[in-house]
PDB file of N, CA and C in Angstrom:
ATOM      1  N   MET A  67       0.828  -1.161  -0.020  1.00 52.00           N
ATOM      2  CA  MET A  67       0.064  -0.032  -0.011  1.00 52.00           C
ATOM      3  C   MET A  67       0.880   1.247   0.016  1.00 52.00           C
ATOM      4  N   ALA A  68       0.643   2.102  -0.925  1.00 61.00           N
ATOM      5  CA  ALA A  68       1.321   3.382  -1.026  1.00 61.00           C
ATOM      6  C   ALA A  68       0.880   4.244   0.168  1.00 61.00           C
ATOM      7  N   VAL A  69       1.694   5.106   0.688  1.00 67.00           N
ATOM      8  CA  VAL A  69       1.311   6.006   1.755  1.00 67.00           C
ATOM      9  C   VAL A  69       0.633   7.230   1.074  1.00 67.00           C
ATOM     10  N   LYS A  70      -0.578   7.647   1.732  1.00 61.00           N
ATOM     11  CA  LYS A  70      -1.366   8.737   1.219  1.00 61.00           C
ATOM     12  C   LYS A  70      -1.417   9.849   2.255  1.00 61.00           C
ATOM     13  N   VAL A  71      -1.406  11.072   1.829  1.00 65.00           N
ATOM     14  CA  VAL A  71      -1.601  12.261   2.611  1.00 65.00           C
ATOM     15  C   VAL A  71      -3.117  12.458   2.875  1.00 65.00           C
ATOM     16  N   ARG A  72      -3.507  12.525   4.149  1.00 60.00           N
ATOM     17  CA  ARG A  72      -4.964  12.720   4.404  1.00 60.00           C
ATOM     18  C   ARG A  72      -5.244  14.116   4.881  1.00 60.00           C
ATOM     19  N   ASP A  73      -4.366  15.027   5.153  1.00 58.00           N
ATOM     20  CA  ASP A  73      -4.599  16.361   5.448  1.00 58.00           C
ATOM     21  C   ASP A  73      -4.684  17.314   4.199  1.00 58.00           C
ATOM     22  N   GLY A  74      -5.352  18.472   4.398  1.00 62.00           N
ATOM     23  CA  GLY A  74      -5.331  19.466   3.363  1.00 62.00           C
ATOM     24  C   GLY A  74      -3.896  20.072   3.345  1.00 62.00           C
ATOM     25  N   LEU A  75      -3.594  20.716   2.229  1.00 60.00           N
ATOM     26  CA  LEU A  75      -2.251  21.316   2.157  1.00 60.00           C
ATOM     27  C   LEU A  75      -1.941  22.386   3.156  1.00 60.00           C
ATOM     28  N   ASP A  76      -3.006  22.973   3.805  1.00 65.00           N
ATOM     29  CA  ASP A  76      -2.729  23.961   4.806  1.00 65.00           C
ATOM     30  C   ASP A  76      -2.314  23.259   6.115  1.00 65.00           C
ATOM     31  N   GLN A  77      -2.449  21.978   6.242  1.00 74.00           N
ATOM     32  CA  GLN A  77      -2.193  21.223   7.488  1.00 74.00           C
ATOM     33  C   GLN A  77      -0.837  20.321   7.387  1.00 74.00           C
ATOM     34  N   VAL A  78      -0.033  20.526   6.412  1.00 83.00           N
ATOM     35  CA  VAL A  78       1.153  19.739   6.257  1.00 83.00           C
ATOM     36  C   VAL A  78       2.333  20.633   6.215  1.00 83.00           C
ATOM     37  N   ARG A  79       3.571  20.011   6.520  1.00 89.00           N
ATOM     38  CA  ARG A  79       4.807  20.745   6.381  1.00 89.00           C
ATOM     39  C   ARG A  79       5.661  20.006   5.439  1.00 89.00           C
ATOM     40  N   THR A  80       6.327  20.619   4.469  1.00 92.00           N
ATOM     41  CA  THR A  80       7.190  19.970   3.576  1.00 92.00           C
ATOM     42  C   THR A  80       8.576  20.610   3.605  1.00 92.00           C
ATOM     43  N   VAL A  81       9.533  19.857   3.025  1.00 94.00           N
ATOM     44  CA  VAL A  81      10.830  20.391   2.768  1.00 94.00           C
ATOM     45  C   VAL A  81      11.245  19.955   1.353  1.00 94.00           C
ATOM     46  N   LYS A  82      12.144  20.813   0.789  1.00 96.00           N
ATOM     47  CA  LYS A  82      12.772  20.462  -0.509  1.00 96.00           C
ATOM     48  C   LYS A  82      14.073  19.834  -0.240  1.00 96.00           C
ATOM     49  N   TYR A  83      14.311  18.606  -0.811  1.00 94.00           N
ATOM     50  CA  TYR A  83      15.475  17.880  -0.452  1.00 94.00           C
ATOM     51  C   TYR A  83      15.942  17.152  -1.801  1.00 94.00           C
ATOM     52  N   THR A  84      17.329  17.248  -1.939  1.00 95.00           N
ATOM     53  CA  THR A  84      17.935  16.610  -3.171  1.00 95.00           C
ATOM     54  C   THR A  84      18.633  15.356  -2.724  1.00 95.00           C
ATOM     55  N   HIS A  85      18.064  14.230  -3.156  1.00 93.00           N
ATOM     56  CA  HIS A  85      18.725  12.940  -2.666  1.00 93.00           C
ATOM     57  C   HIS A  85      19.557  12.311  -3.808  1.00 93.00           C
ATOM     58  N   SER A  86      20.629  11.664  -3.389  1.00 94.00           N
ATOM     59  CA  SER A  86      21.588  11.036  -4.387  1.00 94.00           C
ATOM     60  C   SER A  86      21.042   9.903  -5.204  1.00 94.00           C
ATOM     61  N   SER A  87      19.891   9.339  -4.729  1.00 95.00           N
ATOM     62  CA  SER A  87      19.222   8.322  -5.466  1.00 95.00           C
ATOM     63  C   SER A  87      17.815   8.804  -6.001  1.00 95.00           C
ATOM     64  N   ALA A  88      17.307   8.068  -7.002  1.00 97.00           N
ATOM     65  CA  ALA A  88      15.995   8.381  -7.411  1.00 97.00           C
ATOM     66  C   ALA A  88      14.951   8.174  -6.382  1.00 97.00           C
ATOM     67  N   THR A  89      13.892   8.967  -6.281  1.00 96.00           N
ATOM     68  CA  THR A  89      12.855   8.798  -5.259  1.00 96.00           C
ATOM     69  C   THR A  89      11.518   8.472  -5.988  1.00 96.00           C
ATOM     70  N   VAL A  90      10.587   7.763  -5.259  1.00 96.00           N
ATOM     71  CA  VAL A  90       9.355   7.444  -5.867  1.00 96.00           C
ATOM     72  C   VAL A  90       8.242   8.080  -5.053  1.00 96.00           C
ATOM     73  N   LYS A  91       7.295   8.605  -5.772  1.00 94.00           N
ATOM     74  CA  LYS A  91       6.082   9.217  -5.252  1.00 94.00           C
ATOM     75  C   LYS A  91       5.394   8.306  -4.249  1.00 94.00           C
ATOM     76  N   ASP A  92       4.877   8.787  -3.109  1.00 92.00           N
ATOM     77  CA  ASP A  92       4.090   8.151  -2.032  1.00 92.00           C
ATOM     78  C   ASP A  92       5.045   6.980  -1.375  1.00 92.00           C
ATOM     79  N   THR A  93       6.322   7.206  -1.332  1.00 93.00           N
ATOM     80  CA  THR A  93       7.170   6.223  -0.702  1.00 93.00           C
ATOM     81  C   THR A  93       7.883   7.028   0.508  1.00 93.00           C
ATOM     82  N   ILE A  94       8.061   6.405   1.623  1.00 94.00           N
ATOM     83  CA  ILE A  94       8.720   7.035   2.743  1.00 94.00           C
ATOM     84  C   ILE A  94      10.213   6.615   2.638  1.00 94.00           C
ATOM     85  N   TYR A  95      11.048   7.705   2.941  1.00 94.00           N
ATOM     86  CA  TYR A  95      12.538   7.550   2.964  1.00 94.00           C
ATOM     87  C   TYR A  95      12.956   8.186   4.348  1.00 94.00           C
ATOM     88  N   LEU A  96      14.083   7.553   4.884  1.00 93.00           N
ATOM     89  CA  LEU A  96      14.643   8.075   6.062  1.00 93.00           C
ATOM     90  C   LEU A  96      15.909   8.984   5.614  1.00 93.00           C
ATOM     91  N   PHE A  97      15.682  10.175   5.892  1.00 92.00           N
ATOM     92  CA  PHE A  97      16.789  11.166   5.701  1.00 92.00           C
ATOM     93  C   PHE A  97      17.193  11.732   7.072  1.00 92.00           C
ATOM     94  N   ASN A  98      18.497  11.696   7.418  1.00 90.00           N
ATOM     95  CA  ASN A  98      18.935  12.016   8.650  1.00 90.00           C
ATOM     96  C   ASN A  98      18.039  11.653   9.906  1.00 90.00           C
ATOM     97  N   GLY A  99      17.620  10.473   9.822  1.00 92.00           N
ATOM     98  CA  GLY A  99      16.839   9.858  10.840  1.00 92.00           C
ATOM     99  C   GLY A  99      15.423  10.356  11.010  1.00 92.00           C
ATOM    100  N   ILE A 100      14.902  10.953  10.000  1.00 93.00           N
ATOM    101  CA  ILE A 100      13.504  11.455   9.891  1.00 93.00           C
ATOM    102  C   ILE A 100      12.844  10.818   8.798  1.00 93.00           C
ATOM    103  N   PRO A 101      11.667  10.172   9.053  1.00 95.00           N
ATOM    104  CA  PRO A 101      10.859   9.653   7.958  1.00 95.00           C
ATOM    105  C   PRO A 101      10.234  10.764   7.095  1.00 95.00           C
ATOM    106  N   MET A 102      10.442  10.728   5.883  1.00 94.00           N
ATOM    107  CA  MET A 102       9.887  11.715   4.904  1.00 94.00           C
ATOM    108  C   MET A 102       9.191  11.101   3.723  1.00 94.00           C
ATOM    109  N   LEU A 103       7.989  11.512   3.446  1.00 93.00           N
ATOM    110  CA  LEU A 103       7.223  11.005   2.327  1.00 93.00           C
ATOM    111  C   LEU A 103       7.485  11.739   1.009  1.00 93.00           C
ATOM    112  N   ALA A 104       7.845  11.116  -0.049  1.00 94.00           N
ATOM    113  CA  ALA A 104       8.063  11.733  -1.305  1.00 94.00           C
ATOM    114  C   ALA A 104       6.753  12.162  -1.935  1.00 94.00           C
ATOM    115  N   ILE A 105       6.613  13.424  -2.243  1.00 92.00           N
ATOM    116  CA  ILE A 105       5.341  13.946  -2.881  1.00 92.00           C
ATOM    117  C   ILE A 105       5.350  13.613  -4.350  1.00 92.00           C
ATOM    118  N   ASN A 106       6.429  13.633  -5.056  1.00 94.00           N
ATOM    119  CA  ASN A 106       6.557  13.308  -6.420  1.00 94.00           C
ATOM    120  C   ASN A 106       7.725  12.328  -6.663  1.00 94.00           C
ATOM    121  N   SER A 107       7.820  11.672  -7.825  1.00 96.00           N
ATOM    122  CA  SER A 107       8.927  10.945  -8.258  1.00 96.00           C
ATOM    123  C   SER A 107       9.991  11.824  -8.722  1.00 96.00           C
ATOM    124  N   SER A 108      11.231  11.473  -8.502  1.00 96.00           N
ATOM    125  CA  SER A 108      12.281  12.366  -8.959  1.00 96.00           C
ATOM    126  C   SER A 108      13.514  11.527  -9.287  1.00 96.00           C
ATOM    127  N   ASP A 109      14.365  11.990 -10.235  1.00 98.00           N
ATOM    128  CA  ASP A 109      15.641  11.258 -10.531  1.00 98.00           C
ATOM    129  C   ASP A 109      16.663  11.619  -9.430  1.00 98.00           C
ATOM    130  N   ALA A 110      17.715  10.857  -9.514  1.00 98.00           N
ATOM    131  CA  ALA A 110      18.796  11.108  -8.542  1.00 98.00           C
ATOM    132  C   ALA A 110      19.361  12.500  -8.710  1.00 98.00           C
ATOM    133  N   ASN A 111      19.764  13.136  -7.579  1.00 97.00           N
ATOM    134  CA  ASN A 111      20.366  14.485  -7.599  1.00 97.00           C
ATOM    135  C   ASN A 111      19.440  15.637  -8.067  1.00 97.00           C
ATOM    136  N   VAL A 112      18.115  15.362  -8.096  1.00 97.00           N
ATOM    137  CA  VAL A 112      17.143  16.415  -8.505  1.00 97.00           C
ATOM    138  C   VAL A 112      16.357  16.677  -7.313  1.00 97.00           C
ATOM    139  N   ALA A 113      16.092  17.985  -6.985  1.00 96.00           N
ATOM    140  CA  ALA A 113      15.314  18.331  -5.825  1.00 96.00           C
ATOM    141  C   ALA A 113      13.837  17.814  -5.972  1.00 96.00           C
ATOM    142  N   ASN A 114      13.292  17.365  -4.783  1.00 96.00           N
ATOM    143  CA  ASN A 114      11.984  16.887  -4.679  1.00 96.00           C
ATOM    144  C   ASN A 114      11.402  17.464  -3.399  1.00 96.00           C
ATOM    145  N   ILE A 115      10.042  17.386  -3.290  1.00 95.00           N
ATOM    146  CA  ILE A 115       9.306  17.861  -2.082  1.00 95.00           C
ATOM    147  C   ILE A 115       8.934  16.655  -1.239  1.00 95.00           C
ATOM    148  N   PHE A 116       9.228  16.769   0.056  1.00 95.00           N
ATOM    149  CA  PHE A 116       8.887  15.601   0.928  1.00 95.00           C
ATOM    150  C   PHE A 116       8.105  16.177   2.084  1.00 95.00           C
ATOM    151  N   LEU A 117       7.093  15.408   2.485  1.00 92.00           N
ATOM    152  CA  LEU A 117       6.277  15.778   3.641  1.00 92.00           C
ATOM    153  C   LEU A 117       6.993  15.252   4.884  1.00 92.00           C
ATOM    154  N   VAL A 118       7.077  16.259   5.853  1.00 92.00           N
ATOM    155  CA  VAL A 118       7.682  15.878   7.121  1.00 92.00           C
ATOM    156  C   VAL A 118       6.728  16.050   8.210  1.00 92.00           C
ATOM    157  N   SER A 119       5.528  16.515   8.082  1.00 89.00           N
ATOM    158  CA  SER A 119       4.555  16.630   9.125  1.00 89.00           C
ATOM    159  C   SER A 119       3.161  16.787   8.533  1.00 89.00           C
ATOM    160  N   GLY A 120       2.232  15.895   8.974  1.00 87.00           N
ATOM    161  CA  GLY A 120       0.956  15.903   8.519  1.00 87.00           C
ATOM    162  C   GLY A 120       0.328  14.523   8.751  1.00 87.00           C
ATOM    163  N   LEU A 121      -0.835  14.447   8.458  1.00 87.00           N
ATOM    164  CA  LEU A 121      -1.631  13.109   8.704  1.00 87.00           C
ATOM    165  C   LEU A 121      -1.581  12.282   7.356  1.00 87.00           C
ATOM    166  N   VAL A 122      -1.022  11.051   7.558  1.00 86.00           N
ATOM    167  CA  VAL A 122      -0.793  10.185   6.481  1.00 86.00           C
ATOM    168  C   VAL A 122      -1.464   8.753   6.755  1.00 86.00           C
ATOM    169  N   GLU A 123      -1.731   8.052   5.695  1.00 85.00           N
ATOM    170  CA  GLU A 123      -2.324   6.734   5.866  1.00 85.00           C
ATOM    171  C   GLU A 123      -1.355   5.828   5.134  1.00 85.00           C
ATOM    172  N   GLY A 124      -1.006   4.688   5.707  1.00 84.00           N
ATOM    173  CA  GLY A 124      -0.114   3.825   5.109  1.00 84.00           C
ATOM    174  C   GLY A 124      -0.167   2.264   5.668  1.00 84.00           C
ATOM    175  N   ALA A 125       0.597   1.464   5.184  1.00 86.00           N
ATOM    176  CA  ALA A 125       0.575   0.045   5.675  1.00 86.00           C
ATOM    177  C   ALA A 125       1.068   0.008   7.093  1.00 86.00           C
ATOM    178  N   LYS A 126       0.398  -0.875   7.936  1.00 89.00           N
ATOM    179  CA  LYS A 126       0.745  -1.098   9.285  1.00 89.00           C
ATOM    180  C   LYS A 126       0.919  -2.597   9.585  1.00 89.00           C
ATOM    181  N   VAL A 127       1.642  -2.949  10.664  1.00 90.00           N
ATOM    182  CA  VAL A 127       1.734  -4.235  11.007  1.00 90.00           C
ATOM    183  C   VAL A 127       0.307  -4.841  11.335  1.00 90.00           C
ATOM    184  N   SER A 128      -0.100  -5.793  10.495  1.00 88.00           N
ATOM    185  CA  SER A 128      -1.473  -6.296  10.678  1.00 88.00           C
ATOM    186  C   SER A 128      -1.867  -6.806  11.973  1.00 88.00           C
ATOM    187  N   ALA A 129      -0.861  -7.357  12.674  1.00 91.00           N
ATOM    188  CA  ALA A 129      -1.299  -8.051  13.939  1.00 91.00           C
ATOM    189  C   ALA A 129      -1.341  -7.029  15.139  1.00 91.00           C
ATOM    190  N   GLN A 130      -1.234  -5.757  14.884  1.00 93.00           N
ATOM    191  CA  GLN A 130      -1.254  -4.764  15.928  1.00 93.00           C
ATOM    192  C   GLN A 130      -2.575  -4.054  15.914  1.00 93.00           C
ATOM    193  N   ALA A 131      -3.131  -3.729  17.057  1.00 93.00           N
ATOM    194  CA  ALA A 131      -4.200  -2.828  17.317  1.00 93.00           C
ATOM    195  C   ALA A 131      -3.620  -1.615  17.853  1.00 93.00           C
ATOM    196  N   TRP A 132      -4.082  -0.401  17.366  1.00 94.00           N
ATOM    197  CA  TRP A 132      -3.642   0.790  17.803  1.00 94.00           C
ATOM    198  C   TRP A 132      -4.618   1.674  18.551  1.00 94.00           C
ATOM    199  N   THR A 133      -4.222   2.458  19.403  1.00 95.00           N
ATOM    200  CA  THR A 133      -5.150   3.463  20.095  1.00 95.00           C
ATOM    201  C   THR A 133      -4.827   4.882  19.731  1.00 95.00           C
ATOM    202  N   ALA A 134      -5.730   5.734  19.709  1.00 94.00           N
ATOM    203  CA  ALA A 134      -5.477   7.140  19.313  1.00 94.00           C
ATOM    204  C   ALA A 134      -4.411   7.730  20.300  1.00 94.00           C
ATOM    205  N   GLY A 135      -3.444   8.386  19.755  1.00 94.00           N
ATOM    206  CA  GLY A 135      -2.324   8.979  20.567  1.00 94.00           C
ATOM    207  C   GLY A 135      -1.177   8.090  20.850  1.00 94.00           C
ATOM    208  N   GLN A 136      -1.260   6.782  20.426  1.00 96.00           N
ATOM    209  CA  GLN A 136      -0.166   5.960  20.657  1.00 96.00           C
ATOM    210  C   GLN A 136       0.986   6.311  19.690  1.00 96.00           C
ATOM    211  N   LYS A 137       2.175   6.074  20.223  1.00 97.00           N
ATOM    212  CA  LYS A 137       3.409   6.330  19.469  1.00 97.00           C
ATOM    213  C   LYS A 137       3.560   5.379  18.333  1.00 97.00           C
ATOM    214  N   ILE A 138       3.770   5.912  17.085  1.00 96.00           N
ATOM    215  CA  ILE A 138       3.921   5.001  15.944  1.00 96.00           C
ATOM    216  C   ILE A 138       5.353   5.222  15.356  1.00 96.00           C
ATOM    217  N   TYR A 139       5.897   4.034  14.910  1.00 96.00           N
ATOM    218  CA  TYR A 139       7.315   4.112  14.447  1.00 96.00           C
ATOM    219  C   TYR A 139       7.284   3.612  12.945  1.00 96.00           C
ATOM    220  N   TRP A 140       8.315   4.023  12.256  1.00 96.00           N
ATOM    221  CA  TRP A 140       8.434   3.554  10.797  1.00 96.00           C
ATOM    222  C   TRP A 140       9.501   2.423  10.856  1.00 96.00           C
ATOM    223  N   ASP A 141       9.058   1.265  10.321  1.00 95.00           N
ATOM    224  CA  ASP A 141       9.979   0.095  10.149  1.00 95.00           C
ATOM    225  C   ASP A 141      10.496   0.149   8.768  1.00 95.00           C
ATOM    226  N   ASN A 142      11.576   0.708   8.599  1.00 94.00           N
ATOM    227  CA  ASN A 142      12.168   0.900   7.156  1.00 94.00           C
ATOM    228  C   ASN A 142      12.454  -0.398   6.459  1.00 94.00           C
ATOM    229  N   GLY A 143      12.822  -1.397   7.170  1.00 93.00           N
ATOM    230  CA  GLY A 143      13.237  -2.752   6.625  1.00 93.00           C
ATOM    231  C   GLY A 143      11.927  -3.315   5.919  1.00 93.00           C
ATOM    232  N   ASN A 144      10.740  -3.193   6.631  1.00 94.00           N
ATOM    233  CA  ASN A 144       9.487  -3.773   6.081  1.00 94.00           C
ATOM    234  C   ASN A 144       8.604  -2.767   5.482  1.00 94.00           C
ATOM    235  N   SER A 145       8.972  -1.461   5.374  1.00 92.00           N
ATOM    236  CA  SER A 145       8.108  -0.388   4.855  1.00 92.00           C
ATOM    237  C   SER A 145       6.718  -0.416   5.348  1.00 92.00           C
ATOM    238  N   GLN A 146       6.644  -0.374   6.652  1.00 93.00           N
ATOM    239  CA  GLN A 146       5.320  -0.233   7.309  1.00 93.00           C
ATOM    240  C   GLN A 146       5.482   0.426   8.658  1.00 93.00           C
ATOM    241  N   PHE A 147       4.310   0.920   9.101  1.00 94.00           N
ATOM    242  CA  PHE A 147       4.219   1.517  10.427  1.00 94.00           C
ATOM    243  C   PHE A 147       3.963   0.475  11.465  1.00 94.00           C
ATOM    244  N   THR A 148       4.504   0.771  12.727  1.00 95.00           N
ATOM    245  CA  THR A 148       4.367  -0.271  13.890  1.00 95.00           C
ATOM    246  C   THR A 148       4.459   0.471  15.168  1.00 95.00           C
ATOM    247  N   THR A 149       4.038  -0.224  16.119  1.00 96.00           N
ATOM    248  CA  THR A 149       4.174   0.348  17.505  1.00 96.00           C
ATOM    249  C   THR A 149       5.409  -0.170  18.205  1.00 96.00           C
ATOM    250  N   ALA A 150       6.218  -0.994  17.569  1.00 96.00           N
ATOM    251  CA  ALA A 150       7.491  -1.484  18.072  1.00 96.00           C
ATOM    252  C   ALA A 150       8.563  -0.421  17.930  1.00 96.00           C
ATOM    253  N   ALA A 151       9.122  -0.124  19.051  1.00 97.00           N
ATOM    254  CA  ALA A 151      10.101   1.019  18.955  1.00 97.00           C
ATOM    255  C   ALA A 151      11.542   0.496  18.667  1.00 97.00           C
ATOM    256  N   THR A 152      11.840  -0.785  19.129  1.00 97.00           N
ATOM    257  CA  THR A 152      13.192  -1.255  18.881  1.00 97.00           C
ATOM    258  C   THR A 152      13.535  -1.395  17.450  1.00 97.00           C
ATOM    259  N   GLY A 153      14.662  -0.751  17.009  1.00 96.00           N
ATOM    260  CA  GLY A 153      15.134  -0.826  15.732  1.00 96.00           C
ATOM    261  C   GLY A 153      14.380  -0.006  14.716  1.00 96.00           C
ATOM    262  N   ASN A 154      13.401   0.789  15.093  1.00 97.00           N
ATOM    263  CA  ASN A 154      12.544   1.559  14.185  1.00 97.00           C
ATOM    264  C   ASN A 154      12.709   3.101  14.567  1.00 97.00           C
ATOM    265  N   THR A 155      12.052   3.949  13.724  1.00 96.00           N
ATOM    266  CA  THR A 155      12.248   5.344  13.862  1.00 96.00           C
ATOM    267  C   THR A 155      10.850   5.975  14.167  1.00 96.00           C
ATOM    268  N   LEU A 156      10.743   6.756  15.243  1.00 96.00           N
ATOM    269  CA  LEU A 156       9.608   7.485  15.553  1.00 96.00           C
ATOM    270  C   LEU A 156       8.978   8.357  14.452  1.00 96.00           C
ATOM    271  N   ALA A 157       7.813   8.030  14.148  1.00 95.00           N
ATOM    272  CA  ALA A 157       7.105   8.689  12.972  1.00 95.00           C
ATOM    273  C   ALA A 157       6.172   9.686  13.418  1.00 95.00           C
ATOM    274  N   GLY A 158       5.555   9.510  14.677  1.00 93.00           N
ATOM    275  CA  GLY A 158       4.455  10.301  15.136  1.00 93.00           C
ATOM    276  C   GLY A 158       3.518   9.502  16.019  1.00 93.00           C
ATOM    277  N   ILE A 159       2.263   9.955  15.976  1.00 93.00           N
ATOM    278  CA  ILE A 159       1.236   9.240  16.834  1.00 93.00           C
ATOM    279  C   ILE A 159       0.150   8.827  15.995  1.00 93.00           C
ATOM    280  N   ALA A 160      -0.669   7.824  16.494  1.00 92.00           N
ATOM    281  CA  ALA A 160      -1.815   7.412  15.748  1.00 92.00           C
ATOM    282  C   ALA A 160      -2.974   8.444  16.003  1.00 92.00           C
ATOM    283  N   ASN A 161      -3.447   8.874  14.873  1.00 89.00           N
ATOM    284  CA  ASN A 161      -4.696   9.887  14.992  1.00 89.00           C
ATOM    285  C   ASN A 161      -5.967   9.276  15.436  1.00 89.00           C
ATOM    286  N   GLU A 162      -6.044   7.998  15.126  1.00 89.00           N
ATOM    287  CA  GLU A 162      -7.283   7.214  15.492  1.00 89.00           C
ATOM    288  C   GLU A 162      -6.952   5.792  15.771  1.00 89.00           C
ATOM    289  N   ALA A 163      -7.938   5.126  16.497  1.00 90.00           N
ATOM    290  CA  ALA A 163      -7.732   3.701  16.657  1.00 90.00           C
ATOM    291  C   ALA A 163      -7.736   2.950  15.387  1.00 90.00           C
ATOM    292  N   ALA A 164      -6.965   1.762  15.417  1.00 88.00           N
ATOM    293  CA  ALA A 164      -6.875   0.871  14.212  1.00 88.00           C
ATOM    294  C   ALA A 164      -6.916  -0.455  14.789  1.00 88.00           C
ATOM    295  N   ALA A 165      -7.722  -1.325  14.168  1.00 87.00           N
ATOM    296  CA  ALA A 165      -7.942  -2.714  14.594  1.00 87.00           C
ATOM    297  C   ALA A 165      -6.740  -3.542  13.940  1.00 87.00           C
ATOM    298  N   ASN A 166      -6.563  -4.731  14.545  1.00 81.00           N
ATOM    299  CA  ASN A 166      -5.483  -5.620  13.988  1.00 81.00           C
ATOM    300  C   ASN A 166      -6.057  -6.324  12.862  1.00 81.00           C
TER     301      ASN A 166
END
């Protein structure tokens, strides 16, 4: 599942970043320990816009149930959100409950 932005443009923060590798739209990348969502696809060494703050929807560990306000981490190896902190990067908090 690709990650989708659920907020309006007035509710998100973005940064312009030039990555040494090509980037793919709706994919999360870790830059300097921060999960960032590519807004567009881009070739290597070409500036792209990345979402760094806002409400997003994406794949989660299916065996987990989440509660609103719970810390959510990005599991870069499995390209999914999780509540497991070990080995993962803090991405934010759950906006709403999610069943397993």
